[in-house]
Every structure is written in structure tokens, then in C-alpha cells.
């Protein structure tokens, strides 16, 4: 599989650079001083990370959002290359072996998910605000390889609300729900590992808070 992000308005330069051998190995910005800072959004299952990321995509097309590779099958309405790159186990193995993933993890003991490395490098080199929406295990891996990234924890207003959202979503079986709630309890305890916390009271508001964190600080200008 050739992982190439679907072109978005400010993505086109980055996509062209994939074609040059130099860019393939060491993506270098024409303006290294403008290299952007990666934002990593994580948080417990069912907190609404995907919904907040979708809201950022809707209201802020200037923000580049990574498309993960996964071995789980698509849900109705999900498109390859848009929601995920849906790959076979063999293809995922190949990506891992070739070092093509910035991080990867088995999520909910069910499927593998990973972030293709090259599109992230290209987006950062082009100076675009860039973000990943990944699970806690993945965020911890990025923390070791890219400690300069900004780690944002998305938190539910309460444990009861998290349970309500997980049950309300209705996309998982009872067994799967119990498994995800166990994971969520452990994940909630990880808040202290993050640079910033956003409480997801309301999706649009959470998305705006996230985008505000991507703005360069006055010292970066
Ligand atoms: P879903 O199957 O519901 O789309 O996602 C399940 C979980 O996988 C979510 O918690 C999501 O954040 C996580 N996830 C999605 N993409 C990645 C990725 O590239 N890496 C890691 N580590 N987790 C991911």
C-alpha cells in the first residue's frame, strides 16, 4: 500500500514532495523556522476524540489530521483513505517492518492501529498545524520519539457521562463494551502524563480549545 494523504487545500505541496527521493528520506522544510509542532490528542475510549477531530476537520480545514492505518474492517460509511487506511494483517506487518509507522498499538485487544510516519513529517515540514488522534499507548510512544510534541488529554465531564456515551453509541457488543470500559478506567488515570487537558462538555467548544492550543505562542513568532 502506498500511503499518501488525500490532498486537502494546504496539503498539495507536501503531497508533491513525496515524489522526490530526497523528500522520501529526509523531508526538509524550505522554511525550517516555520516547522510546526505536532499536537497529539488522546483520551479514554468513547470520550469523543474522533468527533472532536471531525469537528476540527469541518471548521478548520487548515489543520492537517493524520489518517491512521488499521487492521479493523470498515464500519458502514467509512471510506478508505478518509477515515482510515484499511489494511490487511500482512500489510500492517510490512509497514511495521519497514519502519513506516511513527507509532502503533493493538487497541481494545481487537485490532492494530498505527500512524504513517511520512505524511506527518511532510505536514510538519510544510509548517501546517498538524494533529494525531490516537490511543494512550500510541501517545506514549510518540512521547518517547517526539517529546517536543504537545500532548492533549481529552476528558469526559464525569465517569457516569463516559459510561452513558459508550452505552449510547450502541456500536459495540456487551462483551466489547465491558472490555472498553476496563480500558477507559486505566486510561483516565493517565491524565497527569499530558501537557494540557480539555474537558469535552461540548464538541464544538472542545474543538475550538484544541485549535487554540495549536496557535504559535508569541515566542515562536
Ligand atoms: P475506532 O475503531 O473506534 O475508530 O478507534 C478505536 C481507537 O483507536 C480510538 O481510541 C482511537 O483513538 C484509536 N486509534 C485510531 N488511530 C490510531 C493510531 O493510529 N494509533 C493508535 N495508537 N491508536 C489509534
PDB file of C-alpha atoms and ligand atoms in Angstrom:
ATOM      1  CA  UNK A   1       0.000   0.000   0.000  1.00  0.00           C
ATOM      2  CA  UNK A   2       1.242   3.456  -0.804  1.00  0.00           C
ATOM      3  CA  UNK A   3       0.179   5.734   1.988  1.00  0.00           C
ATOM      4  CA  UNK A   4      -0.489   9.120   0.574  1.00  0.00           C
ATOM      5  CA  UNK A   5      -2.788  11.507   2.357  1.00  0.00           C
ATOM      6  CA  UNK A   6      -5.828  12.654   0.459  1.00  0.00           C
ATOM      7  CA  UNK A   7      -4.942  16.149  -0.753  1.00  0.00           C
ATOM      8  CA  UNK A   8      -6.517  18.902   1.287  1.00  0.00           C
ATOM      9  CA  UNK A   9      -6.150  22.579   0.367  1.00  0.00           C
ATOM     10  CA  UNK A  10      -2.786  23.219   2.017  1.00  0.00           C
ATOM     11  CA  UNK A  11      -1.592  19.649   1.597  1.00  0.00           C
ATOM     12  CA  UNK A  12      -0.752  19.795  -2.053  1.00  0.00           C
ATOM     13  CA  UNK A  13       2.842  20.903  -1.745  1.00  0.00           C
ATOM     14  CA  UNK A  14       3.519  18.150   0.775  1.00  0.00           C
ATOM     15  CA  UNK A  15       1.917  15.524  -1.493  1.00  0.00           C
ATOM     16  CA  UNK A  16       4.124  16.596  -4.423  1.00  0.00           C
ATOM     17  CA  UNK A  17       7.227  16.308  -2.299  1.00  0.00           C
ATOM     18  CA  UNK A  18       6.534  12.590  -1.813  1.00  0.00           C
ATOM     19  CA  UNK A  19       7.695  12.102  -5.401  1.00  0.00           C
ATOM     20  CA  UNK A  20      11.244  13.309  -4.835  1.00  0.00           C
ATOM     21  CA  UNK A  21      13.763  10.822  -3.420  1.00  0.00           C
ATOM     22  CA  UNK A  22      15.249  13.406  -1.073  1.00  0.00           C
ATOM     23  CA  UNK A  23      11.840  14.180   0.370  1.00  0.00           C
ATOM     24  CA  UNK A  24      11.182  10.477   0.808  1.00  0.00           C
ATOM     25  CA  UNK A  25      14.084  10.097   3.199  1.00  0.00           C
ATOM     26  CA  UNK A  26      14.549  13.495   4.819  1.00  0.00           C
ATOM     27  CA  UNK A  27      11.678  15.878   4.423  1.00  0.00           C
ATOM     28  CA  UNK A  28      13.182  19.282   4.970  1.00  0.00           C
ATOM     29  CA  UNK A  29      11.159  22.430   5.127  1.00  0.00           C
ATOM     30  CA  UNK A  30      12.037  25.315   2.846  1.00  0.00           C
ATOM     31  CA  UNK A  31      11.394  27.344   5.959  1.00  0.00           C
ATOM     32  CA  UNK A  32      12.786  25.296   8.848  1.00  0.00           C
ATOM     33  CA  UNK A  33      11.919  28.119  11.221  1.00  0.00           C
ATOM     34  CA  UNK A  34       8.257  27.531  10.328  1.00  0.00           C
ATOM     35  CA  UNK A  35       8.259  23.805  11.124  1.00  0.00           C
ATOM     36  CA  UNK A  36       5.071  23.261  13.077  1.00  0.00           C
ATOM     37  CA  UNK A  37       4.588  21.490  16.373  1.00  0.00           C
ATOM     38  CA  UNK A  38       2.696  18.220  16.358  1.00  0.00           C
ATOM     39  CA  UNK A  39      -0.402  18.047  18.569  1.00  0.00           C
ATOM     40  CA  UNK A  40      -1.309  14.605  19.890  1.00  0.00           C
ATOM     41  CA  UNK A  41      -4.913  14.191  21.055  1.00  0.00           C
ATOM     42  CA  UNK A  42      -5.595  11.174  23.263  1.00  0.00           C
ATOM     43  CA  UNK A  43      -8.047  10.212  25.976  1.00  0.00           C
ATOM     44  CA  UNK A  44     -10.240   7.352  27.133  1.00  0.00           C
ATOM     45  CA  UNK A  45     -12.421   5.338  24.833  1.00  0.00           C
ATOM     46  CA  UNK A  46     -15.796   6.933  23.954  1.00  0.00           C
ATOM     47  CA  UNK A  47     -14.728  10.354  25.243  1.00  0.00           C
ATOM     48  CA  UNK A  48     -15.344  11.687  21.740  1.00  0.00           C
ATOM     49  CA  UNK A  49     -11.821  12.059  20.314  1.00  0.00           C
ATOM     50  CA  UNK A  50     -12.988  11.099  16.838  1.00  0.00           C
ATOM     51  CA  UNK A  51     -15.941  13.501  16.988  1.00  0.00           C
ATOM     52  CA  UNK A  52     -13.747  16.365  18.177  1.00  0.00           C
ATOM     53  CA  UNK A  53     -11.223  15.596  15.410  1.00  0.00           C
ATOM     54  CA  UNK A  54     -14.061  15.571  12.852  1.00  0.00           C
ATOM     55  CA  UNK A  55     -15.231  18.964  14.143  1.00  0.00           C
ATOM     56  CA  UNK A  56     -11.691  20.352  13.756  1.00  0.00           C
ATOM     57  CA  UNK A  57     -11.657  18.982  10.190  1.00  0.00           C
ATOM     58  CA  UNK A  58     -15.042  20.602   9.469  1.00  0.00           C
ATOM     59  CA  UNK A  59     -14.322  24.046  10.941  1.00  0.00           C
ATOM     60  CA  UNK A  60     -10.558  24.264  10.397  1.00  0.00           C
ATOM     61  CA  UNK A  61      -9.521  22.747   7.065  1.00  0.00           C
ATOM     62  CA  UNK A  62      -6.126  24.407   7.532  1.00  0.00           C
ATOM     63  CA  UNK A  63      -5.335  21.813  10.218  1.00  0.00           C
ATOM     64  CA  UNK A  64      -3.791  18.625   8.861  1.00  0.00           C
ATOM     65  CA  UNK A  65      -5.104  15.481  10.580  1.00  0.00           C
ATOM     66  CA  UNK A  66      -3.310  12.175  10.206  1.00  0.00           C
ATOM     67  CA  UNK A  67      -5.176   9.226   8.671  1.00  0.00           C
ATOM     68  CA  UNK A  68      -4.245   6.063  10.571  1.00  0.00           C
ATOM     69  CA  UNK A  69      -3.777   2.589   9.181  1.00  0.00           C
ATOM     70  CA  UNK A  70      -5.856  -0.118  10.849  1.00  0.00           C
ATOM     71  CA  UNK A  71      -6.486  -3.843  10.540  1.00  0.00           C
ATOM     72  CA  UNK A  72     -10.097  -3.492  11.691  1.00  0.00           C
ATOM     73  CA  UNK A  73     -12.761  -3.740   8.984  1.00  0.00           C
ATOM     74  CA  UNK A  74     -14.527  -0.545   7.898  1.00  0.00           C
ATOM     75  CA  UNK A  75     -17.829   0.358   9.560  1.00  0.00           C
ATOM     76  CA  UNK A  76     -20.736   1.383   7.325  1.00  0.00           C
ATOM     77  CA  UNK A  77     -19.991   4.774   5.801  1.00  0.00           C
ATOM     78  CA  UNK A  78     -16.252   4.670   6.452  1.00  0.00           C
ATOM     79  CA  UNK A  79     -14.026   5.278   3.445  1.00  0.00           C
ATOM     80  CA  UNK A  80     -10.528   4.026   2.790  1.00  0.00           C
ATOM     81  CA  UNK A  81      -8.043   6.895   2.934  1.00  0.00           C
ATOM     82  CA  UNK A  82     -10.549   9.224   4.582  1.00  0.00           C
ATOM     83  CA  UNK A  83     -11.406   7.699   7.957  1.00  0.00           C
ATOM     84  CA  UNK A  84      -8.613   5.126   7.959  1.00  0.00           C
ATOM     85  CA  UNK A  85      -6.369   3.212   5.641  1.00  0.00           C
ATOM     86  CA  UNK A  86      -7.944  -0.247   5.988  1.00  0.00           C
ATOM     87  CA  UNK A  87      -5.115  -2.746   5.570  1.00  0.00           C
ATOM     88  CA  UNK A  88      -4.610  -6.496   5.928  1.00  0.00           C
ATOM     89  CA  UNK A  89      -2.549  -8.018   8.748  1.00  0.00           C
ATOM     90  CA  UNK A  90       0.192  -8.764   6.206  1.00  0.00           C
ATOM     91  CA  UNK A  91       0.271  -5.173   5.013  1.00  0.00           C
ATOM     92  CA  UNK A  92       0.389  -3.882   8.584  1.00  0.00           C
ATOM     93  CA  UNK A  93       3.294  -6.274   9.330  1.00  0.00           C
ATOM     94  CA  UNK A  94       5.098  -4.900   6.286  1.00  0.00           C
ATOM     95  CA  UNK A  95       4.585  -1.304   7.392  1.00  0.00           C
ATOM     96  CA  UNK A  96       5.954  -2.129  10.858  1.00  0.00           C
ATOM     97  CA  UNK A  97       8.965  -3.988   9.406  1.00  0.00           C
ATOM     98  CA  UNK A  98       9.826  -1.100   7.100  1.00  0.00           C
ATOM     99  CA  UNK A  99       9.615   1.456   9.902  1.00  0.00           C
ATOM    100  CA  UNK A 100       6.755   3.240   8.141  1.00  0.00           C
ATOM    101  CA  UNK A 101       4.778   3.845  11.326  1.00  0.00           C
ATOM    102  CA  UNK A 102       5.518   6.602  13.812  1.00  0.00           C
ATOM    103  CA  UNK A 103       3.686   4.564  16.443  1.00  0.00           C
ATOM    104  CA  UNK A 104       1.288   1.657  16.518  1.00  0.00           C
ATOM    105  CA  UNK A 105      -0.726  -0.309  19.051  1.00  0.00           C
ATOM    106  CA  UNK A 106      -3.261  -3.075  19.484  1.00  0.00           C
ATOM    107  CA  UNK A 107      -6.370  -1.215  20.648  1.00  0.00           C
ATOM    108  CA  UNK A 108      -9.103  -2.864  22.752  1.00  0.00           C
ATOM    109  CA  UNK A 109      -7.287  -6.178  22.245  1.00  0.00           C
ATOM    110  CA  UNK A 110      -9.032  -6.262  18.900  1.00  0.00           C
ATOM    111  CA  UNK A 111      -7.133  -4.658  16.012  1.00  0.00           C
ATOM    112  CA  UNK A 112      -3.910  -2.833  15.216  1.00  0.00           C
ATOM    113  CA  UNK A 113      -3.834   0.902  14.556  1.00  0.00           C
ATOM    114  CA  UNK A 114      -0.827   2.980  13.507  1.00  0.00           C
ATOM    115  CA  UNK A 115       0.216   6.417  12.297  1.00  0.00           C
ATOM    116  CA  UNK A 116       2.013   6.528   8.917  1.00  0.00           C
ATOM    117  CA  UNK A 117       5.213   8.446   9.583  1.00  0.00           C
ATOM    118  CA  UNK A 118       5.957  10.153   6.284  1.00  0.00           C
ATOM    119  CA  UNK A 119       2.772  12.246   5.953  1.00  0.00           C
ATOM    120  CA  UNK A 120       3.342  13.559   9.491  1.00  0.00           C
ATOM    121  CA  UNK A 121       6.922  14.581   8.676  1.00  0.00           C
ATOM    122  CA  UNK A 122       5.789  16.304   5.495  1.00  0.00           C
ATOM    123  CA  UNK A 123       2.967  18.208   7.183  1.00  0.00           C
ATOM    124  CA  UNK A 124       5.279  19.428   9.950  1.00  0.00           C
ATOM    125  CA  UNK A 125       7.998  20.396   7.481  1.00  0.00           C
ATOM    126  CA  UNK A 126       5.490  22.438   5.485  1.00  0.00           C
ATOM    127  CA  UNK A 127       4.597  24.375   8.640  1.00  0.00           C
ATOM    128  CA  UNK A 128       0.963  23.257   8.744  1.00  0.00           C
ATOM    129  CA  UNK A 129      -0.724  22.795  12.105  1.00  0.00           C
ATOM    130  CA  UNK A 130      -0.842  19.010  12.408  1.00  0.00           C
ATOM    131  CA  UNK A 131      -2.520  16.584  14.760  1.00  0.00           C
ATOM    132  CA  UNK A 132      -2.879  12.906  15.566  1.00  0.00           C
ATOM    133  CA  UNK A 133      -5.923  11.388  17.251  1.00  0.00           C
ATOM    134  CA  UNK A 134      -4.647   8.178  18.790  1.00  0.00           C
ATOM    135  CA  UNK A 135      -4.960   5.960  21.853  1.00  0.00           C
ATOM    136  CA  UNK A 136      -2.920   6.275  25.026  1.00  0.00           C
ATOM    137  CA  UNK A 137      -0.380   3.574  24.129  1.00  0.00           C
ATOM    138  CA  UNK A 138       0.349   5.382  20.877  1.00  0.00           C
ATOM    139  CA  UNK A 139       0.626   8.761  22.632  1.00  0.00           C
ATOM    140  CA  UNK A 140       3.210   7.264  24.998  1.00  0.00           C
ATOM    141  CA  UNK A 141       5.272   6.036  22.046  1.00  0.00           C
ATOM    142  CA  UNK A 142       5.189   9.456  20.385  1.00  0.00           C
ATOM    143  CA  UNK A 143       6.214  10.985  23.723  1.00  0.00           C
ATOM    144  CA  UNK A 144       9.460   8.980  23.566  1.00  0.00           C
ATOM    145  CA  UNK A 145      10.241   9.700  19.899  1.00  0.00           C
ATOM    146  CA  UNK A 146       8.879  13.259  19.612  1.00  0.00           C
ATOM    147  CA  UNK A 147       8.938  14.756  23.117  1.00  0.00           C
ATOM    148  CA  UNK A 148       8.624  18.230  21.580  1.00  0.00           C
ATOM    149  CA  UNK A 149       5.022  17.484  20.518  1.00  0.00           C
ATOM    150  CA  UNK A 150       2.112  18.914  22.521  1.00  0.00           C
ATOM    151  CA  UNK A 151       0.145  16.173  24.291  1.00  0.00           C
ATOM    152  CA  UNK A 152      -3.520  16.954  24.906  1.00  0.00           C
ATOM    153  CA  UNK A 153      -5.786  14.790  27.053  1.00  0.00           C
ATOM    154  CA  UNK A 154      -9.488  14.835  26.233  1.00  0.00           C
ATOM    155  CA  UNK A 155     -11.505  14.093  29.346  1.00  0.00           C
ATOM    156  CA  UNK A 156     -15.213  13.373  29.878  1.00  0.00           C
ATOM    157  CA  UNK A 157     -17.161  15.665  32.237  1.00  0.00           C
ATOM    158  CA  UNK A 158     -17.577  12.628  34.561  1.00  0.00           C
ATOM    159  CA  UNK A 159     -17.218   8.834  34.688  1.00  0.00           C
ATOM    160  CA  UNK A 160     -21.027   8.494  34.519  1.00  0.00           C
ATOM    161  CA  UNK A 161     -21.088  10.564  31.338  1.00  0.00           C
ATOM    162  CA  UNK A 162     -18.379   8.394  29.786  1.00  0.00           C
ATOM    163  CA  UNK A 163     -20.401   5.232  30.528  1.00  0.00           C
ATOM    164  CA  UNK A 164     -23.519   6.889  29.121  1.00  0.00           C
ATOM    165  CA  UNK A 165     -21.684   7.813  25.894  1.00  0.00           C
ATOM    166  CA  UNK A 166     -20.243   4.333  25.496  1.00  0.00           C
ATOM    167  CA  UNK A 167     -23.606   2.648  26.030  1.00  0.00           C
ATOM    168  CA  UNK A 168     -25.430   5.273  23.957  1.00  0.00           C
ATOM    169  CA  UNK A 169     -23.145   4.763  20.976  1.00  0.00           C
ATOM    170  CA  UNK A 170     -24.579   1.255  20.586  1.00  0.00           C
ATOM    171  CA  UNK A 171     -21.938   0.152  18.092  1.00  0.00           C
ATOM    172  CA  UNK A 172     -20.294  -2.412  20.401  1.00  0.00           C
ATOM    173  CA  UNK A 173     -21.458  -5.748  21.805  1.00  0.00           C
ATOM    174  CA  UNK A 174     -21.923  -6.141  25.587  1.00  0.00           C
ATOM    175  CA  UNK A 175     -18.614  -8.030  25.847  1.00  0.00           C
ATOM    176  CA  UNK A 176     -16.831  -5.339  23.841  1.00  0.00           C
ATOM    177  CA  UNK A 177     -18.361  -2.588  25.997  1.00  0.00           C
ATOM    178  CA  UNK A 178     -17.119  -4.196  29.215  1.00  0.00           C
ATOM    179  CA  UNK A 179     -13.653  -4.518  27.670  1.00  0.00           C
ATOM    180  CA  UNK A 180     -13.646  -0.882  26.534  1.00  0.00           C
ATOM    181  CA  UNK A 181     -14.811   0.358  29.951  1.00  0.00           C
ATOM    182  CA  UNK A 182     -11.950  -1.512  31.634  1.00  0.00           C
ATOM    183  CA  UNK A 183      -9.525   0.172  29.245  1.00  0.00           C
ATOM    184  CA  UNK A 184     -11.200   3.568  29.808  1.00  0.00           C
ATOM    185  CA  UNK A 185     -10.740   3.333  33.588  1.00  0.00           C
ATOM    186  CA  UNK A 186      -6.995   2.796  33.167  1.00  0.00           C
ATOM    187  CA  UNK A 187      -6.778   5.496  30.518  1.00  0.00           C
ATOM    188  CA  UNK A 188      -8.474   8.124  32.716  1.00  0.00           C
ATOM    189  CA  UNK A 189      -5.701   7.698  35.265  1.00  0.00           C
ATOM    190  CA  UNK A 190      -3.130   8.848  32.688  1.00  0.00           C
ATOM    191  CA  UNK A 191      -4.195  12.500  32.580  1.00  0.00           C
ATOM    192  CA  UNK A 192      -1.100  13.634  34.511  1.00  0.00           C
ATOM    193  CA  UNK A 193       1.172  12.438  31.676  1.00  0.00           C
ATOM    194  CA  UNK A 194      -0.252  15.118  29.366  1.00  0.00           C
ATOM    195  CA  UNK A 195       0.672  18.779  28.823  1.00  0.00           C
ATOM    196  CA  UNK A 196      -2.923  20.007  28.578  1.00  0.00           C
ATOM    197  CA  UNK A 197      -6.410  18.758  29.436  1.00  0.00           C
ATOM    198  CA  UNK A 198      -9.612  19.638  27.603  1.00  0.00           C
ATOM    199  CA  UNK A 199     -12.948  18.603  29.160  1.00  0.00           C
ATOM    200  CA  UNK A 200     -15.328  17.507  26.423  1.00  0.00           C
ATOM    201  CA  UNK A 201     -18.535  19.186  27.642  1.00  0.00           C
ATOM    202  CA  UNK A 202     -19.489  20.161  24.108  1.00  0.00           C
ATOM    203  CA  UNK A 203     -17.862  19.076  20.844  1.00  0.00           C
ATOM    204  CA  UNK A 204     -17.507  22.415  19.070  1.00  0.00           C
ATOM    205  CA  UNK A 205     -16.150  24.102  22.157  1.00  0.00           C
ATOM    206  CA  UNK A 206     -13.610  21.287  22.720  1.00  0.00           C
ATOM    207  CA  UNK A 207     -12.512  21.511  19.057  1.00  0.00           C
ATOM    208  CA  UNK A 208     -12.003  25.284  19.346  1.00  0.00           C
ATOM    209  CA  UNK A 209      -9.960  24.872  22.532  1.00  0.00           C
ATOM    210  CA  UNK A 210      -7.799  22.322  20.733  1.00  0.00           C
ATOM    211  CA  UNK A 211      -7.198  24.574  17.728  1.00  0.00           C
ATOM    212  CA  UNK A 212      -6.360  27.470  20.059  1.00  0.00           C
ATOM    213  CA  UNK A 213      -3.587  25.320  21.534  1.00  0.00           C
ATOM    214  CA  UNK A 214      -2.114  24.899  18.023  1.00  0.00           C
ATOM    215  CA  UNK A 215      -1.605  28.624  17.538  1.00  0.00           C
ATOM    216  CA  UNK A 216       2.070  29.506  17.728  1.00  0.00           C
ATOM    217  CA  UNK A 217       2.990  31.134  21.006  1.00  0.00           C
ATOM    218  CA  UNK A 218       4.374  34.714  20.792  1.00  0.00           C
ATOM    219  CA  UNK A 219       7.880  33.351  21.465  1.00  0.00           C
ATOM    220  CA  UNK A 220       7.646  31.145  18.328  1.00  0.00           C
ATOM    221  CA  UNK A 221       6.915  34.097  16.054  1.00  0.00           C
TER     222      UNK A 221
HETATM  223  P1  LIG B   1     -12.220   3.133  16.344  1.00  0.00           P
HETATM  224  O1  LIG B   1     -12.012   1.687  15.974  1.00  0.00           O
HETATM  225  O2  LIG B   1     -13.410   3.321  17.235  1.00  0.00           O
HETATM  226  O3  LIG B   1     -12.219   4.052  15.145  1.00  0.00           O
HETATM  227  O4  LIG B   1     -10.944   3.596  17.189  1.00  0.00           O
HETATM  228  C1  LIG B   1     -10.554   2.871  18.298  1.00  0.00           C
HETATM  229  C2  LIG B   1      -9.400   3.573  18.982  1.00  0.00           C
HETATM  230  O5  LIG B   1      -8.220   3.540  18.177  1.00  0.00           O
HETATM  231  C3  LIG B   1      -9.612   5.047  19.333  1.00  0.00           C
HETATM  232  O6  LIG B   1      -9.307   5.207  20.712  1.00  0.00           O
HETATM  233  C4  LIG B   1      -8.592   5.772  18.501  1.00  0.00           C
HETATM  234  O7  LIG B   1      -8.078   6.927  19.167  1.00  0.00           O
HETATM  235  C5  LIG B   1      -7.508   4.744  18.353  1.00  0.00           C
HETATM  236  N1  LIG B   1      -6.661   4.995  17.199  1.00  0.00           N
HETATM  237  C6  LIG B   1      -7.043   5.433  15.974  1.00  0.00           C
HETATM  238  N2  LIG B   1      -5.981   5.566  15.180  1.00  0.00           N
HETATM  239  C7  LIG B   1      -4.897   5.229  15.907  1.00  0.00           C
HETATM  240  C8  LIG B   1      -3.493   5.174  15.618  1.00  0.00           C
HETATM  241  O8  LIG B   1      -3.021   5.478  14.532  1.00  0.00           O
HETATM  242  N3  LIG B   1      -2.690   4.748  16.616  1.00  0.00           N
HETATM  243  C9  LIG B   1      -3.159   4.400  17.845  1.00  0.00           C
HETATM  244  N4  LIG B   1      -2.265   4.038  18.771  1.00  0.00           N
HETATM  245  N5  LIG B   1      -4.461   4.458  18.145  1.00  0.00           N
HETATM  246  C10 LIG B   1      -5.327   4.851  17.191  1.00  0.00           C
END
